């Protein structure tokens, strides 16, 4: 089982953190206890810890094979967390002390470099710098694609494989091919699933553009994910056909899915859905979006910025979660080339060219669509028979607009409070998102 070391001598900051008198710990002389202290991912930062960890703070040492601190992802931000004699300050970071390499051996640092069989000689920060450059060279367009790849790979367990014959995975070939040179370069040290997980974390880190909370930097804490076997190529295309979440989930179905496949509770499900602020929709993938455009779930979607805008699109404030929210209307998007026609929600604002979109699964976080979702007369699934708010038909109503009546949909009581909480506090959302994303990319570990 994974074990954590607590920097605070009185209590563990993480729920799963174990505190025992005989475990490793930090004191003013260095690491005490066993020599296996985990990867440099837990010590990578512009002012990160030094000493026996081989961290990047003041340059690499030993045989870690890492780059200088100038290439560290976290170096772009002065608030990535500071190390002092008592541990990481600010937010209670913990470091796993039992981490296993690609070969299944415990990875540890000693004066000569990484011990064991040599599987972990490539410094995680060095690999991270490769992923960072790849994303920046793409003009940030790989950010949402790597985040989507990470989610699809980790449904039911991160295994470095995606079955592209599943229509829900359409569009993932691009990020799989983009990351493959890095997978190949470091294949003797990391599994493909490890590299995909790292690309997911780096993408989230680069997506935080404004108002970065102190200590937030999405570190890679775990290595040793197992790639799938069977009918899969070296890039990771193939493998088992894994069930993906439906875009027409009701609140109950959405929460059940994330509990079953990720062990997420209701709050964690609300948290992970906030990643939609970073994405745009491509109708050619699964049929949602605006024809001829790349709009997303929020305004200014192509900034690929991770923040709490997603929640602001769906709720009001603490005093009134419903009325101040934007008005959303339903429409049917007609698709071809074998892609089903889709019901989706849209909102519009004067002076804005963008037209944000939500699916029924997004709406399920604020509206309980149970008993209000049906199949239309042409066999198209996802038609909703209630309105987002009780405001009747919108101005300019046409047959294409499918707010079928003015009766408002019931409120999703299990999730709307957390939605409002995140809308009102971006820093709180980002801290929670880091924890939930880390949980996602070690799913099945």
CSV table of C-alpha atoms in Angstrom, one decimal:
chain,number,residue,atom,x,y,z
A,1,UNK,CA,0.0,0.0,0.0
A,2,UNK,CA,1.1,3.6,-0.6
A,3,UNK,CA,2.4,5.4,2.5
A,4,UNK,CA,2.8,9.1,3.1
A,5,UNK,CA,5.2,11.0,5.2
A,6,UNK,CA,3.9,14.0,7.1
A,7,UNK,CA,6.0,17.2,7.3
A,8,UNK,CA,3.9,18.4,10.3
A,9,UNK,CA,4.9,16.5,13.4
A,10,UNK,CA,1.5,16.8,15.0
A,11,UNK,CA,-0.9,15.6,12.2
A,12,UNK,CA,-1.2,14.4,8.7
A,13,UNK,CA,-2.5,16.9,6.2
A,14,UNK,CA,-3.8,14.3,3.7
A,15,UNK,CA,-6.8,12.0,4.6
A,16,UNK,CA,-4.8,8.9,3.5
A,17,UNK,CA,-1.6,10.0,5.3
A,18,UNK,CA,-0.2,7.6,7.8
A,19,UNK,CA,1.7,8.9,10.8
A,20,UNK,CA,3.7,6.4,12.8
A,21,UNK,CA,6.6,6.8,15.1
A,22,UNK,CA,8.9,4.5,13.1
A,23,UNK,CA,8.3,5.9,9.6
A,24,UNK,CA,10.7,8.1,7.7
A,25,UNK,CA,10.6,11.8,8.5
A,26,UNK,CA,12.4,15.1,8.0
A,27,UNK,CA,14.6,16.7,10.6
A,28,UNK,CA,17.2,19.4,10.4
A,29,UNK,CA,19.9,16.9,9.4
A,30,UNK,CA,18.0,15.4,6.5
A,31,UNK,CA,15.8,12.4,5.8
A,32,UNK,CA,15.5,10.0,8.7
A,33,UNK,CA,14.5,6.3,8.4
A,34,UNK,CA,14.6,4.3,5.2
A,35,UNK,CA,16.5,5.7,2.2
A,36,UNK,CA,13.6,5.3,-0.2
A,37,UNK,CA,12.2,8.8,-0.2
A,38,UNK,CA,10.3,9.0,-3.4
A,39,UNK,CA,10.8,10.8,-6.6
A,40,UNK,CA,12.0,14.2,-7.3
A,41,UNK,CA,8.5,15.0,-8.5
A,42,UNK,CA,7.7,15.7,-4.9
A,43,UNK,CA,10.7,18.0,-4.6
A,44,UNK,CA,10.6,19.8,-7.9
A,45,UNK,CA,10.2,23.6,-7.6
A,46,UNK,CA,12.2,26.7,-8.1
A,47,UNK,CA,12.9,26.8,-4.4
A,48,UNK,CA,12.3,23.2,-3.7
A,49,UNK,CA,14.0,21.0,-1.1
A,50,UNK,CA,17.6,20.1,-1.6
A,51,UNK,CA,19.9,17.7,0.3
A,52,UNK,CA,19.4,14.0,-0.3
A,53,UNK,CA,16.4,14.4,-2.6
A,54,UNK,CA,18.3,15.5,-5.6
A,55,UNK,CA,15.6,18.2,-6.2
A,56,UNK,CA,15.8,20.9,-8.7
A,57,UNK,CA,15.8,23.9,-6.4
A,58,UNK,CA,19.5,24.8,-6.7
A,59,UNK,CA,20.4,22.6,-9.6
A,60,UNK,CA,20.5,18.8,-10.0
A,61,UNK,CA,23.2,16.7,-8.3
A,62,UNK,CA,24.3,13.1,-8.5
A,63,UNK,CA,23.0,10.9,-11.3
A,64,UNK,CA,19.5,12.0,-11.6
A,65,UNK,CA,19.9,13.0,-15.2
A,66,UNK,CA,17.7,16.0,-14.6
A,67,UNK,CA,17.8,19.5,-16.1
A,68,UNK,CA,18.6,22.7,-14.3
A,69,UNK,CA,15.9,24.5,-12.5
A,70,UNK,CA,15.4,26.8,-15.4
A,71,UNK,CA,13.4,24.1,-17.2
A,72,UNK,CA,11.2,23.2,-14.3
A,73,UNK,CA,7.5,23.8,-15.0
A,74,UNK,CA,7.0,25.4,-11.6
A,75,UNK,CA,9.8,27.9,-12.2
A,76,UNK,CA,7.3,30.1,-14.1
A,77,UNK,CA,5.6,31.0,-10.8
A,78,UNK,CA,7.2,32.3,-7.7
A,79,UNK,CA,4.4,30.9,-5.6
A,80,UNK,CA,5.0,27.2,-6.3
A,81,UNK,CA,5.8,26.5,-2.7
A,82,UNK,CA,8.8,27.1,-0.5
A,83,UNK,CA,11.0,24.7,1.4
A,84,UNK,CA,12.4,25.4,4.8
A,85,UNK,CA,13.8,23.3,7.7
A,86,UNK,CA,10.3,22.4,8.8
A,87,UNK,CA,9.0,21.3,5.4
A,88,UNK,CA,6.9,22.8,2.6
A,89,UNK,CA,5.2,25.9,3.9
A,90,UNK,CA,1.7,27.1,3.3
A,91,UNK,CA,-0.5,24.2,2.4
A,92,UNK,CA,0.6,21.0,4.0
A,93,UNK,CA,2.2,19.0,1.1
A,94,UNK,CA,3.1,15.4,1.8
A,95,UNK,CA,5.6,13.2,0.0
A,96,UNK,CA,5.0,9.5,-0.7
A,97,UNK,CA,7.9,7.5,0.7
A,98,UNK,CA,7.1,4.2,-1.0
A,99,UNK,CA,7.0,4.8,-4.7
A,100,UNK,CA,7.6,2.1,-7.3
A,101,UNK,CA,9.4,2.3,-10.6
A,102,UNK,CA,8.3,1.0,-14.0
A,103,UNK,CA,10.1,-2.2,-13.2
A,104,UNK,CA,8.3,-2.7,-10.0
A,105,UNK,CA,11.2,-1.8,-7.7
A,106,UNK,CA,11.2,0.9,-5.0
A,107,UNK,CA,12.9,4.0,-6.2
A,108,UNK,CA,15.1,5.8,-3.8
A,109,UNK,CA,17.9,8.4,-3.8
A,110,UNK,CA,21.4,7.9,-2.5
A,111,UNK,CA,24.7,9.8,-2.9
A,112,UNK,CA,25.5,8.0,-6.1
A,113,UNK,CA,22.1,8.6,-7.8
A,114,UNK,CA,18.9,6.6,-8.0
A,115,UNK,CA,19.3,3.1,-6.7
A,116,UNK,CA,17.7,-0.2,-7.7
A,117,UNK,CA,17.8,-1.5,-11.3
A,118,UNK,CA,18.2,1.8,-13.1
A,119,UNK,CA,14.6,2.2,-14.1
A,120,UNK,CA,14.2,5.6,-12.5
A,121,UNK,CA,17.4,7.4,-13.6
A,122,UNK,CA,15.4,9.9,-15.7
A,123,UNK,CA,14.6,12.7,-13.4
A,124,UNK,CA,10.8,13.5,-13.4
A,125,UNK,CA,11.5,17.2,-13.8
A,126,UNK,CA,13.6,16.5,-16.9
A,127,UNK,CA,10.7,14.6,-18.4
A,128,UNK,CA,8.3,17.3,-17.3
A,129,UNK,CA,10.3,19.9,-19.2
A,130,UNK,CA,9.9,17.9,-22.4
A,131,UNK,CA,6.1,17.8,-21.9
A,132,UNK,CA,6.1,21.5,-21.1
A,133,UNK,CA,8.0,22.4,-24.3
A,134,UNK,CA,5.7,20.2,-26.4
A,135,UNK,CA,2.6,22.0,-25.1
A,136,UNK,CA,4.1,25.4,-25.5
A,137,UNK,CA,5.2,24.6,-29.1
A,138,UNK,CA,1.6,23.7,-29.8
A,139,UNK,CA,0.6,27.2,-28.7
A,140,UNK,CA,-1.2,25.6,-25.8
A,141,UNK,CA,-3.6,23.7,-28.0
A,142,UNK,CA,-2.5,20.4,-26.5
A,143,UNK,CA,-3.7,21.5,-23.0
A,144,UNK,CA,-7.3,20.5,-23.4
A,145,UNK,CA,-6.4,17.5,-25.5
A,146,UNK,CA,-4.0,16.0,-22.9
A,147,UNK,CA,-6.6,16.7,-20.2
A,148,UNK,CA,-9.2,14.8,-22.2
A,149,UNK,CA,-6.7,12.0,-22.9
A,150,UNK,CA,-5.9,11.7,-19.2
A,151,UNK,CA,-9.5,11.4,-18.2
A,152,UNK,CA,-10.4,8.8,-20.9
A,153,UNK,CA,-7.3,6.7,-20.0
A,154,UNK,CA,-8.1,6.7,-16.3
A,155,UNK,CA,-11.8,5.7,-16.5
A,156,UNK,CA,-11.6,2.5,-14.5
A,157,UNK,CA,-7.9,2.7,-14.1
A,158,UNK,CA,-5.0,4.5,-15.9
A,159,UNK,CA,-3.4,2.0,-18.2
A,160,UNK,CA,-1.9,3.9,-21.2
A,161,UNK,CA,-4.5,2.6,-23.7
A,162,UNK,CA,-7.4,4.1,-25.5
A,163,UNK,CA,-9.7,2.2,-27.9
A,164,UNK,CA,-10.3,4.5,-30.8
A,165,UNK,CA,-13.0,2.3,-32.2
A,166,UNK,CA,-15.2,3.6,-29.4
A,167,UNK,CA,-16.9,6.7,-30.8
A,168,UNK,CA,-16.6,8.5,-27.4
A,169,UNK,CA,-12.8,8.5,-27.9
A,170,UNK,CA,-12.9,10.1,-31.3
A,171,UNK,CA,-10.3,12.9,-31.5
A,172,UNK,CA,-7.8,11.4,-29.1
A,173,UNK,CA,-5.5,10.1,-31.7
A,174,UNK,CA,-3.9,13.6,-32.0
A,175,UNK,CA,-2.7,13.8,-28.4
A,176,UNK,CA,-1.7,10.2,-28.4
A,177,UNK,CA,0.6,10.7,-31.4
A,178,UNK,CA,1.9,14.0,-30.0
A,179,UNK,CA,3.1,12.5,-26.7
A,180,UNK,CA,4.5,9.3,-28.3
A,181,UNK,CA,8.1,10.6,-28.9
A,182,UNK,CA,8.3,11.4,-25.2
A,183,UNK,CA,6.9,8.0,-24.3
A,184,UNK,CA,9.5,6.3,-26.5
A,185,UNK,CA,12.4,8.5,-25.2
A,186,UNK,CA,11.7,7.5,-21.6
A,187,UNK,CA,10.2,4.0,-22.0
A,188,UNK,CA,13.0,2.4,-19.9
A,189,UNK,CA,12.1,4.6,-17.0
A,190,UNK,CA,8.3,5.2,-17.2
A,191,UNK,CA,5.3,3.4,-18.5
A,192,UNK,CA,3.2,5.0,-21.2
A,193,UNK,CA,0.5,5.5,-18.6
A,194,UNK,CA,2.9,7.4,-16.4
A,195,UNK,CA,3.8,9.8,-19.3
A,196,UNK,CA,0.1,10.3,-20.1
A,197,UNK,CA,-0.6,11.0,-16.4
A,198,UNK,CA,2.3,13.5,-16.4
A,199,UNK,CA,1.0,15.2,-19.5
A,200,UNK,CA,-2.3,15.6,-17.8
A,201,UNK,CA,-0.8,17.2,-14.7
A,202,UNK,CA,1.5,19.5,-16.7
A,203,UNK,CA,-1.5,20.6,-18.8
A,204,UNK,CA,-3.5,21.5,-15.7
A,205,UNK,CA,-0.5,23.4,-14.3
A,206,UNK,CA,0.0,25.4,-17.5
A,207,UNK,CA,-3.7,26.2,-17.7
A,208,UNK,CA,-3.6,28.1,-14.4
A,209,UNK,CA,-2.9,31.6,-15.8
A,210,UNK,CA,-4.2,34.1,-13.3
A,211,UNK,CA,-4.5,34.1,-9.6
A,212,UNK,CA,-2.4,31.0,-8.9
A,213,UNK,CA,-2.8,30.1,-5.2
A,214,UNK,CA,0.4,29.6,-3.2
A,215,UNK,CA,1.9,26.2,-3.5
A,216,UNK,CA,-0.2,25.0,-6.4
A,217,UNK,CA,1.9,23.2,-9.0
A,218,UNK,CA,0.4,19.8,-9.8
A,219,UNK,CA,3.4,17.6,-9.0
A,220,UNK,CA,3.8,14.0,-10.2
A,221,UNK,CA,3.9,12.0,-7.0
A,222,UNK,CA,3.4,8.4,-8.2
A,223,UNK,CA,5.1,6.3,-10.9
A,224,UNK,CA,4.7,2.7,-11.9
A,225,UNK,CA,1.3,2.6,-13.6
A,226,UNK,CA,0.9,-0.6,-15.6
A,227,UNK,CA,0.3,-0.4,-19.3
A,228,UNK,CA,-2.5,-2.6,-20.7
A,229,UNK,CA,-1.8,-5.7,-22.6
A,230,UNK,CA,-3.5,-7.4,-25.5
A,231,UNK,CA,-4.3,-5.9,-28.8
A,232,UNK,CA,-2.6,-2.5,-28.5
A,233,UNK,CA,0.2,-0.8,-30.5
A,234,UNK,CA,3.2,1.0,-29.1
A,235,UNK,CA,1.4,4.3,-29.1
A,236,UNK,CA,-1.3,3.0,-26.8
A,237,UNK,CA,-4.1,2.8,-29.5
A,238,UNK,CA,-6.2,-0.3,-28.7
A,239,UNK,CA,-6.8,-2.2,-25.5
A,240,UNK,CA,-10.0,-2.9,-23.7
A,241,UNK,CA,-13.2,-1.0,-24.6
A,242,UNK,CA,-14.0,1.0,-21.5
A,243,UNK,CA,-17.4,2.5,-20.8
A,244,UNK,CA,-17.4,6.3,-21.0
A,245,UNK,CA,-19.8,8.6,-19.3
A,246,UNK,CA,-23.0,9.5,-21.2
A,247,UNK,CA,-23.6,13.1,-22.1
A,248,UNK,CA,-27.2,12.6,-21.2
A,249,UNK,CA,-26.6,11.5,-17.6
A,250,UNK,CA,-29.0,12.7,-14.9
A,251,UNK,CA,-27.7,13.8,-11.6
A,252,UNK,CA,-28.0,10.4,-10.0
A,253,UNK,CA,-26.4,8.7,-13.0
A,254,UNK,CA,-23.5,11.1,-13.1
A,255,UNK,CA,-22.7,10.7,-9.4
A,256,UNK,CA,-23.0,6.9,-9.7
A,257,UNK,CA,-20.6,6.8,-12.7
A,258,UNK,CA,-17.9,8.8,-11.0
A,259,UNK,CA,-18.2,6.8,-7.8
A,260,UNK,CA,-18.0,3.5,-9.6
A,261,UNK,CA,-15.1,4.3,-11.9
A,262,UNK,CA,-13.1,6.8,-9.8
A,263,UNK,CA,-14.3,6.4,-6.3
A,264,UNK,CA,-15.3,10.1,-6.4
A,265,UNK,CA,-17.9,11.5,-4.0
A,266,UNK,CA,-20.4,14.2,-5.1
A,267,UNK,CA,-18.1,17.1,-4.2
A,268,UNK,CA,-15.2,15.5,-6.1
A,269,UNK,CA,-17.5,15.0,-9.1
A,270,UNK,CA,-18.4,18.7,-9.1
A,271,UNK,CA,-14.7,19.5,-8.8
A,272,UNK,CA,-13.5,17.4,-11.8
A,273,UNK,CA,-16.2,18.8,-14.1
A,274,UNK,CA,-14.7,22.2,-13.7
A,275,UNK,CA,-12.0,21.1,-16.2
A,276,UNK,CA,-14.6,22.0,-18.9
A,277,UNK,CA,-13.5,25.6,-18.5
A,278,UNK,CA,-10.3,24.7,-20.3
A,279,UNK,CA,-11.9,23.0,-23.3
A,280,UNK,CA,-13.6,23.7,-26.6
A,281,UNK,CA,-16.0,21.4,-28.5
A,282,UNK,CA,-15.5,19.9,-31.9
A,283,UNK,CA,-18.8,18.7,-33.5
A,284,UNK,CA,-16.7,16.4,-35.7
A,285,UNK,CA,-15.7,14.4,-32.7
A,286,UNK,CA,-18.9,13.4,-30.8
A,287,UNK,CA,-21.4,15.8,-32.3
A,288,UNK,CA,-21.6,18.6,-29.7
A,289,UNK,CA,-20.7,22.2,-30.4
A,290,UNK,CA,-21.4,25.0,-32.9
A,291,UNK,CA,-20.9,24.2,-36.6
A,292,UNK,CA,-17.9,25.9,-38.1
A,293,UNK,CA,-16.7,27.2,-34.7
A,294,UNK,CA,-14.7,26.1,-31.7
A,295,UNK,CA,-16.7,27.4,-28.8
A,296,UNK,CA,-16.5,25.8,-25.4
A,297,UNK,CA,-18.4,25.6,-22.1
A,298,UNK,CA,-17.4,29.2,-21.2
A,299,UNK,CA,-16.6,32.5,-22.8
A,300,UNK,CA,-13.0,33.0,-23.9
A,301,UNK,CA,-12.7,29.2,-24.0
A,302,UNK,CA,-9.7,29.2,-26.3
A,303,UNK,CA,-7.6,30.9,-23.6
A,304,UNK,CA,-7.4,27.3,-22.2
A,305,UNK,CA,-7.4,28.8,-18.7
A,306,UNK,CA,-8.3,26.7,-15.6
A,307,UNK,CA,-10.4,28.7,-13.2
A,308,UNK,CA,-13.9,28.8,-11.8
A,309,UNK,CA,-15.7,30.2,-14.9
A,310,UNK,CA,-17.5,26.9,-15.5
A,311,UNK,CA,-19.4,27.3,-12.3
A,312,UNK,CA,-20.3,30.9,-13.0
A,313,UNK,CA,-22.0,29.8,-16.2
A,314,UNK,CA,-24.5,27.6,-14.3
A,315,UNK,CA,-25.3,29.2,-10.9
A,316,UNK,CA,-26.0,32.5,-9.3
A,317,UNK,CA,-24.7,33.3,-5.8
A,318,UNK,CA,-25.1,32.2,-2.2
A,319,UNK,CA,-28.3,34.2,-1.7
A,320,UNK,CA,-29.9,33.1,-4.9
A,321,UNK,CA,-28.3,30.2,-6.7
A,322,UNK,CA,-30.8,30.3,-9.5
A,323,UNK,CA,-32.0,33.6,-10.8
A,324,UNK,CA,-28.7,35.4,-11.5
A,325,UNK,CA,-27.4,32.5,-13.5
A,326,UNK,CA,-27.3,33.0,-17.3
A,327,UNK,CA,-30.4,31.6,-19.2
A,328,UNK,CA,-29.8,28.4,-21.1
A,329,UNK,CA,-31.9,27.0,-23.9
A,330,UNK,CA,-32.0,23.6,-25.6
A,331,UNK,CA,-31.5,22.9,-29.3
A,332,UNK,CA,-31.0,20.0,-31.6
A,333,UNK,CA,-27.8,19.8,-33.5
A,334,UNK,CA,-28.1,17.8,-36.7
A,335,UNK,CA,-25.0,15.8,-37.5
A,336,UNK,CA,-23.9,13.5,-40.4
A,337,UNK,CA,-21.1,11.1,-41.1
A,338,UNK,CA,-22.5,8.6,-38.7
A,339,UNK,CA,-22.5,11.0,-35.7
A,340,UNK,CA,-25.8,11.0,-33.9
A,341,UNK,CA,-27.8,14.3,-33.7
A,342,UNK,CA,-27.4,15.8,-30.3
A,343,UNK,CA,-29.5,17.8,-27.9
A,344,UNK,CA,-27.4,20.5,-26.3
A,345,UNK,CA,-27.9,23.7,-24.2
A,346,UNK,CA,-26.6,27.1,-25.3
A,347,UNK,CA,-26.5,30.6,-24.0
A,348,UNK,CA,-25.9,33.9,-25.8
A,349,UNK,CA,-24.9,37.4,-24.7
A,350,UNK,CA,-25.1,40.7,-26.5
A,351,UNK,CA,-21.7,41.7,-28.0
A,352,UNK,CA,-20.2,38.2,-27.8
A,353,UNK,CA,-19.4,36.1,-30.8
A,354,UNK,CA,-18.9,33.0,-28.7
A,355,UNK,CA,-21.9,30.8,-27.9
A,356,UNK,CA,-21.1,28.5,-25.0
A,357,UNK,CA,-22.5,25.0,-24.9
A,358,UNK,CA,-23.5,22.6,-22.1
A,359,UNK,CA,-24.5,19.0,-22.3
A,360,UNK,CA,-27.3,17.4,-20.2
A,361,UNK,CA,-24.5,15.9,-18.0
A,362,UNK,CA,-23.3,19.4,-17.3
A,363,UNK,CA,-26.8,20.6,-16.5
A,364,UNK,CA,-27.1,17.6,-14.1
A,365,UNK,CA,-24.9,19.4,-11.7
A,366,UNK,CA,-27.5,22.1,-11.2
A,367,UNK,CA,-30.8,20.6,-12.5
A,368,UNK,CA,-32.3,17.2,-11.7
A,369,UNK,CA,-33.4,16.0,-15.2
A,370,UNK,CA,-34.8,12.7,-14.0
A,371,UNK,CA,-38.3,12.3,-15.3
A,372,UNK,CA,-37.7,15.3,-17.6
A,373,UNK,CA,-35.5,13.7,-20.3
A,374,UNK,CA,-37.0,11.8,-23.2
A,375,UNK,CA,-36.5,10.6,-26.8
A,376,UNK,CA,-38.1,12.8,-29.4
A,377,UNK,CA,-40.3,11.7,-32.2
A,378,UNK,CA,-37.3,11.1,-34.5
A,379,UNK,CA,-35.5,8.9,-32.1
A,380,UNK,CA,-33.0,11.5,-30.9
A,381,UNK,CA,-32.1,11.0,-27.3
A,382,UNK,CA,-31.6,13.8,-24.7
A,383,UNK,CA,-34.7,16.0,-25.3
A,384,UNK,CA,-35.6,17.8,-22.0
A,385,UNK,CA,-39.1,18.8,-21.2
A,386,UNK,CA,-38.4,21.5,-18.6
A,387,UNK,CA,-36.7,24.9,-18.8
A,388,UNK,CA,-33.4,25.9,-17.2
A,389,UNK,CA,-35.3,28.8,-15.5
A,390,UNK,CA,-38.9,29.8,-15.4
A,391,UNK,CA,-38.7,32.6,-17.9
A,392,UNK,CA,-40.7,31.2,-20.8
A,393,UNK,CA,-39.6,31.2,-24.4
A,394,UNK,CA,-36.6,33.3,-25.2
A,395,UNK,CA,-36.8,36.3,-27.6
A,396,UNK,CA,-36.4,35.1,-31.1
A,397,UNK,CA,-37.7,31.6,-30.3
A,398,UNK,CA,-37.7,29.3,-33.3
A,399,UNK,CA,-38.6,25.6,-33.8
A,400,UNK,CA,-34.9,24.9,-33.5
A,401,UNK,CA,-35.0,26.1,-29.9
A,402,UNK,CA,-36.2,23.4,-27.7
A,403,UNK,CA,-37.1,25.0,-24.3
A,404,UNK,CA,-40.3,22.9,-24.6
A,405,UNK,CA,-42.2,24.7,-21.8
A,406,UNK,CA,-41.7,27.3,-19.2
A,407,UNK,CA,-41.8,24.9,-16.2
A,408,UNK,CA,-38.4,25.1,-14.6
A,409,UNK,CA,-36.4,21.9,-14.1
A,410,UNK,CA,-36.0,20.8,-10.4
A,411,UNK,CA,-32.8,21.8,-8.6
A,412,UNK,CA,-30.0,19.2,-8.3
A,413,UNK,CA,-29.8,19.4,-4.5
A,414,UNK,CA,-26.8,17.1,-4.1
A,415,UNK,CA,-24.5,19.3,-6.1
A,416,UNK,CA,-25.7,22.8,-6.4
A,417,UNK,CA,-24.3,24.0,-3.1
A,418,UNK,CA,-20.7,23.0,-4.1
A,419,UNK,CA,-21.3,24.6,-7.5
A,420,UNK,CA,-22.1,27.9,-5.8
A,421,UNK,CA,-19.1,27.5,-3.4
A,422,UNK,CA,-16.7,27.2,-6.3
A,423,UNK,CA,-18.2,30.1,-8.2
A,424,UNK,CA,-17.6,32.3,-5.2
A,425,UNK,CA,-14.1,31.1,-4.5
A,426,UNK,CA,-11.6,30.4,-7.3
A,427,UNK,CA,-8.7,29.7,-5.0
A,428,UNK,CA,-10.7,27.0,-3.2
A,429,UNK,CA,-11.7,25.4,-6.5
A,430,UNK,CA,-8.1,25.3,-7.7
A,431,UNK,CA,-6.8,23.7,-4.5
A,432,UNK,CA,-9.5,21.1,-4.6
A,433,UNK,CA,-9.0,20.5,-8.3
A,434,UNK,CA,-5.3,19.7,-7.8
A,435,UNK,CA,-6.2,17.0,-5.2
A,436,UNK,CA,-9.0,15.5,-7.3
A,437,UNK,CA,-6.9,15.5,-10.5
A,438,UNK,CA,-4.1,13.7,-8.6
A,439,UNK,CA,-6.6,11.1,-7.4
A,440,UNK,CA,-7.8,10.7,-11.0
A,441,UNK,CA,-4.4,10.0,-12.5
A,442,UNK,CA,-3.5,7.4,-9.9
A,443,UNK,CA,-6.8,5.6,-10.4
A,444,UNK,CA,-6.1,1.9,-10.4
A,445,UNK,CA,-2.5,2.4,-9.2
